[in-house]
PDB file of C-alpha atoms in Angstrom:
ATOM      1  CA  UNK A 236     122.344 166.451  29.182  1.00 73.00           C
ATOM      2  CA  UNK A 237     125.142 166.591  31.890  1.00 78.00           C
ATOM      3  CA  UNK A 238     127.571 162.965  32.149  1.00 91.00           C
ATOM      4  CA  UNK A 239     129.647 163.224  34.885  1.00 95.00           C
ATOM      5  CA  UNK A 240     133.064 161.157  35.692  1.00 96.00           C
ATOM      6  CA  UNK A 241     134.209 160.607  39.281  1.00 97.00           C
ATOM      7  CA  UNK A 242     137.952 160.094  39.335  1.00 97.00           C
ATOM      8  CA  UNK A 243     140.522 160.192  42.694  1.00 97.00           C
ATOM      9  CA  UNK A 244     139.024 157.223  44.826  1.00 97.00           C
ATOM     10  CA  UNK A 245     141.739 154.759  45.837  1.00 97.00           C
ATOM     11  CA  UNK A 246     143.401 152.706  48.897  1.00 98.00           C
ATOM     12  CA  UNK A 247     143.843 155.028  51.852  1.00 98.00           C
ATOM     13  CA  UNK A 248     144.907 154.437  55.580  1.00 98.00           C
ATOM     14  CA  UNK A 249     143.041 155.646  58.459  1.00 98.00           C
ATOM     15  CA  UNK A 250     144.131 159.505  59.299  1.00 98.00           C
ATOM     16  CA  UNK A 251     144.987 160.084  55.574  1.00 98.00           C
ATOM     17  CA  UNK A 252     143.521 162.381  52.392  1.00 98.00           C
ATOM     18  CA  UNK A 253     141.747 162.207  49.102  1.00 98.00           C
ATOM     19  CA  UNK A 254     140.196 164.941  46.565  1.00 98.00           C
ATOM     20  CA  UNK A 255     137.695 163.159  44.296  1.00 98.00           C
ATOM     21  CA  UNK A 256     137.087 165.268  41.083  1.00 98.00           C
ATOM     22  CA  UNK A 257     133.790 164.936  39.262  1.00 97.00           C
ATOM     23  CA  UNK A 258     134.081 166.537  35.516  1.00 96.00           C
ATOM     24  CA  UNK A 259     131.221 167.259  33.837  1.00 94.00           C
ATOM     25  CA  UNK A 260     130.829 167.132  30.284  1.00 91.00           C
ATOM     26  CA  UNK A 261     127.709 169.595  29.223  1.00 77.00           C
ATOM     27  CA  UNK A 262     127.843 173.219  28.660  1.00 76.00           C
ATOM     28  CA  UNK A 263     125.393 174.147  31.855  1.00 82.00           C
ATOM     29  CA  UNK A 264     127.640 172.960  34.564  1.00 84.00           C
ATOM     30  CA  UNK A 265     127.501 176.606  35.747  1.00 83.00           C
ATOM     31  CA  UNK A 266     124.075 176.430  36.345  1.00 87.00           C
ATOM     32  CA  UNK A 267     123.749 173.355  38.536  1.00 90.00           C
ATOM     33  CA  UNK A 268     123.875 172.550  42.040  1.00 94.00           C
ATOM     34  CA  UNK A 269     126.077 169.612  42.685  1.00 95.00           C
ATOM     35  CA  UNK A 270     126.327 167.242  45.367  1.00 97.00           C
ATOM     36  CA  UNK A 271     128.759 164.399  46.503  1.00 98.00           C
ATOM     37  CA  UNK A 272     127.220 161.340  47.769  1.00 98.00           C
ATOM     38  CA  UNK A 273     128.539 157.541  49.122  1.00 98.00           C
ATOM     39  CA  UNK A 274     127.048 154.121  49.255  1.00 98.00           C
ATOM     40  CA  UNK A 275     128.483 151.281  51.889  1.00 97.00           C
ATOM     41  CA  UNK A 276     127.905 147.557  50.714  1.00 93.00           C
ATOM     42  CA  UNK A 277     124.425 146.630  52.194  1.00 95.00           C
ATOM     43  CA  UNK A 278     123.337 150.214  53.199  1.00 96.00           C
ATOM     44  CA  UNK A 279     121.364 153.177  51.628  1.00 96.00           C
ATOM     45  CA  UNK A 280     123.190 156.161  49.476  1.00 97.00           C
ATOM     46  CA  UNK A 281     123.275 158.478  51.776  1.00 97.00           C
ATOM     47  CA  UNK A 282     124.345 162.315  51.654  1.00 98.00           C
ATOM     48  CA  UNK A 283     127.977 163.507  51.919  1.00 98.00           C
ATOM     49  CA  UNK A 284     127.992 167.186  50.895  1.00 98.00           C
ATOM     50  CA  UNK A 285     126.535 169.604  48.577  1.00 97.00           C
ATOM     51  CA  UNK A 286     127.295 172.846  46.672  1.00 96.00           C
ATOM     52  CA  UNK A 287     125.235 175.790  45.252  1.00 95.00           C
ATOM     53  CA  UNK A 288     125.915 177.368  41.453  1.00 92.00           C
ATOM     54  CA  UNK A 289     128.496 179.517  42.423  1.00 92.00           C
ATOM     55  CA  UNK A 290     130.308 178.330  45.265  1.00 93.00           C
ATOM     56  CA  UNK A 291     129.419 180.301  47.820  1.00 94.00           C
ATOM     57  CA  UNK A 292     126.503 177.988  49.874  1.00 96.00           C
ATOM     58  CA  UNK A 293     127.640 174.616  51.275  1.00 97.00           C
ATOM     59  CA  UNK A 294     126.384 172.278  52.885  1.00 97.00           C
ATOM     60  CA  UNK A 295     127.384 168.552  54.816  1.00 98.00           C
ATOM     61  CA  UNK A 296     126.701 165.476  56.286  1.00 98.00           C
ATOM     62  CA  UNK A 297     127.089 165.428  60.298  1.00 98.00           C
ATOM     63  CA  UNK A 298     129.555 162.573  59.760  1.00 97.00           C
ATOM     64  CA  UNK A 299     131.796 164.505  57.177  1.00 98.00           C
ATOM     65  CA  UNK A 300     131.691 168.091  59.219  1.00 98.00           C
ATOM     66  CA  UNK A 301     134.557 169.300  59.247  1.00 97.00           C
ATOM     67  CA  UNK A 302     137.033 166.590  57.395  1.00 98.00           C
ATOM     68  CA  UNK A 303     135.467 167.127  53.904  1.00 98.00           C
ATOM     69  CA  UNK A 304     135.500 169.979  52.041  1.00 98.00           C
ATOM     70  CA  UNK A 305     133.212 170.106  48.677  1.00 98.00           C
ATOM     71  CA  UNK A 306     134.379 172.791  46.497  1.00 98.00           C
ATOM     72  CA  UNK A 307     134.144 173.808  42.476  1.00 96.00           C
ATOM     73  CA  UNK A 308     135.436 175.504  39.686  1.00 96.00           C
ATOM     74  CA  UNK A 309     133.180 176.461  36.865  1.00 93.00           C
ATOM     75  CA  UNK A 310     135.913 177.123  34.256  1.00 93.00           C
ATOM     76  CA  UNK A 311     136.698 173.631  34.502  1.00 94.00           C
ATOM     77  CA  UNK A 312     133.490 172.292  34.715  1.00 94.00           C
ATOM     78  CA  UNK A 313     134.658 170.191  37.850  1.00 96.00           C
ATOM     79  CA  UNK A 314     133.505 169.574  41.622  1.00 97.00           C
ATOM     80  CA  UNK A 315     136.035 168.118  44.194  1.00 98.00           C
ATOM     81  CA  UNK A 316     135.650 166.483  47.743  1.00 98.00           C
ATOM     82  CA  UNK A 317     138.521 167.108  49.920  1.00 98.00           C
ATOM     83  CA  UNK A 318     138.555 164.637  52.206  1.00 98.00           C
ATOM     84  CA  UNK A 319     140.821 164.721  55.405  1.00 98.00           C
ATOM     85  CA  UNK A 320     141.065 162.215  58.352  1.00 98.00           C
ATOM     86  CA  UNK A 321     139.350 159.467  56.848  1.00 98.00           C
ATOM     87  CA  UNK A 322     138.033 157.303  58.704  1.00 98.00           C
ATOM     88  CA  UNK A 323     137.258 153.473  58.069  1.00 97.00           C
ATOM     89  CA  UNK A 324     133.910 154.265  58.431  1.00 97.00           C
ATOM     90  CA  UNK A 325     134.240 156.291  54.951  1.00 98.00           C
ATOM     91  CA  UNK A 326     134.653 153.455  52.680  1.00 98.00           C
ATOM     92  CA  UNK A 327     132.277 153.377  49.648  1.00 98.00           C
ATOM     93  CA  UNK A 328     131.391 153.998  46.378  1.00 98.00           C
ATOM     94  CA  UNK A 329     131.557 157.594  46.245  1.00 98.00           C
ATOM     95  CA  UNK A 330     128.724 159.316  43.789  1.00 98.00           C
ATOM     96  CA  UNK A 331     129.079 163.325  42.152  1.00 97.00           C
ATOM     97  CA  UNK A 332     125.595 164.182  41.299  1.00 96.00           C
ATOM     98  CA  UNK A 333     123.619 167.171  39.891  1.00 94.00           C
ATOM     99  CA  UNK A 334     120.485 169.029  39.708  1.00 92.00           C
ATOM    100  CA  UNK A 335     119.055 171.345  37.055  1.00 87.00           C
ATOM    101  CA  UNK A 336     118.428 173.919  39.938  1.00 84.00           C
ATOM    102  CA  UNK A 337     121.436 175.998  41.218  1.00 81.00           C
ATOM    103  CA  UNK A 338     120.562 175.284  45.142  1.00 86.00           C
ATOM    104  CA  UNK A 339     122.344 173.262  47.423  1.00 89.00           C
ATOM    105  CA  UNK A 340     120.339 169.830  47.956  1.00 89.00           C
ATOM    106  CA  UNK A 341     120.890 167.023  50.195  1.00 94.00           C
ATOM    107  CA  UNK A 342     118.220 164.629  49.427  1.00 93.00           C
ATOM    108  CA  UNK A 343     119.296 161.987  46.193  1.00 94.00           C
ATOM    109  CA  UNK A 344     116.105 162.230  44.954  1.00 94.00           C
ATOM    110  CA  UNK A 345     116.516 165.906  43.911  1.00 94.00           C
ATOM    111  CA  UNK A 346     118.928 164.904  41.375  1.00 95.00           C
ATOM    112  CA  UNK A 347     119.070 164.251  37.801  1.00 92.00           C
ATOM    113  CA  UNK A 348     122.378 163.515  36.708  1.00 93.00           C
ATOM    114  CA  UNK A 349     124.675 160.687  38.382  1.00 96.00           C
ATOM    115  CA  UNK A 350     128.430 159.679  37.635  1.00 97.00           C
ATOM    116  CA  UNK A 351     129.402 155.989  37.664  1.00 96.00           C
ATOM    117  CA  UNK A 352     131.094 156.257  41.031  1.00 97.00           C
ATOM    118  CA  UNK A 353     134.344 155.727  42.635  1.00 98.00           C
ATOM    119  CA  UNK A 354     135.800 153.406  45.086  1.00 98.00           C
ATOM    120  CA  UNK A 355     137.083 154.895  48.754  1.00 98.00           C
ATOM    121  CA  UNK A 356     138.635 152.498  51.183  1.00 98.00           C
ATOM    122  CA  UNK A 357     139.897 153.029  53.891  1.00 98.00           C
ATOM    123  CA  UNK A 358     142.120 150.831  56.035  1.00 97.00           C
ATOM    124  CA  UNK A 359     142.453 150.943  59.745  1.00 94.00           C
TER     125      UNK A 359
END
């Protein structure tokens, strides 16, 4: 069974960066597809970006297109989120995920594995 740890969330201004790193403590990282997703007090966790087995197939939020970058490394048994521009509208708990199939998913409900989360906020 996968446990993952979120770490890199912190107190950001507007226009500014953050890589969130998700390690992952099981021996079939490799073999999952992993996703990054974000919950805003009072709304739904929604879908930030997602990553196939190998790297090579991404896929991302309209809201994120283009200022977030989801990457891994399988050596390390660790996804990232890049995320440039930020935007007060970014602030949440941000979740790393992942699913005992090696496609990319966007839908929460494909996954089996969930970190504890970490905190993004952005200040305008």
């Amino acid at each position: 069974q996968e446990q993952l740890v979120e770490s890199g969330g912190g107190l950001v201004q507007a226009g500014g960066s953050l890589r969130l790193s998700c390690a992952a403590s099981g021996r079939t990282f490799s073999r999952y597809g992993m996703g990054w997703f974000r919950q805003a007090p009072g709304k739904e966790r929604e879908f930030v970006a997602a990553i196939n087995w190998s790297g090579d197939s991404t896929s991302y939020a309209d809201s994120v297109k283009g200022r977030f970058t989801i990457s891994r490394d399988n050596a390390k048994n660790t996804v990232y989120l890049q995320m440039n521009s930020l935007e007060p509208e970014d602030t949440a708990v941000y979740y790393c995920a992942g699913k005992s199939t090696v496609v990319v998913g966007r839908s929460r409900y494909e996954y089996d594995y969930w970190g504890q989360g970490t905190q993004v906020t952005v200040s305008s």
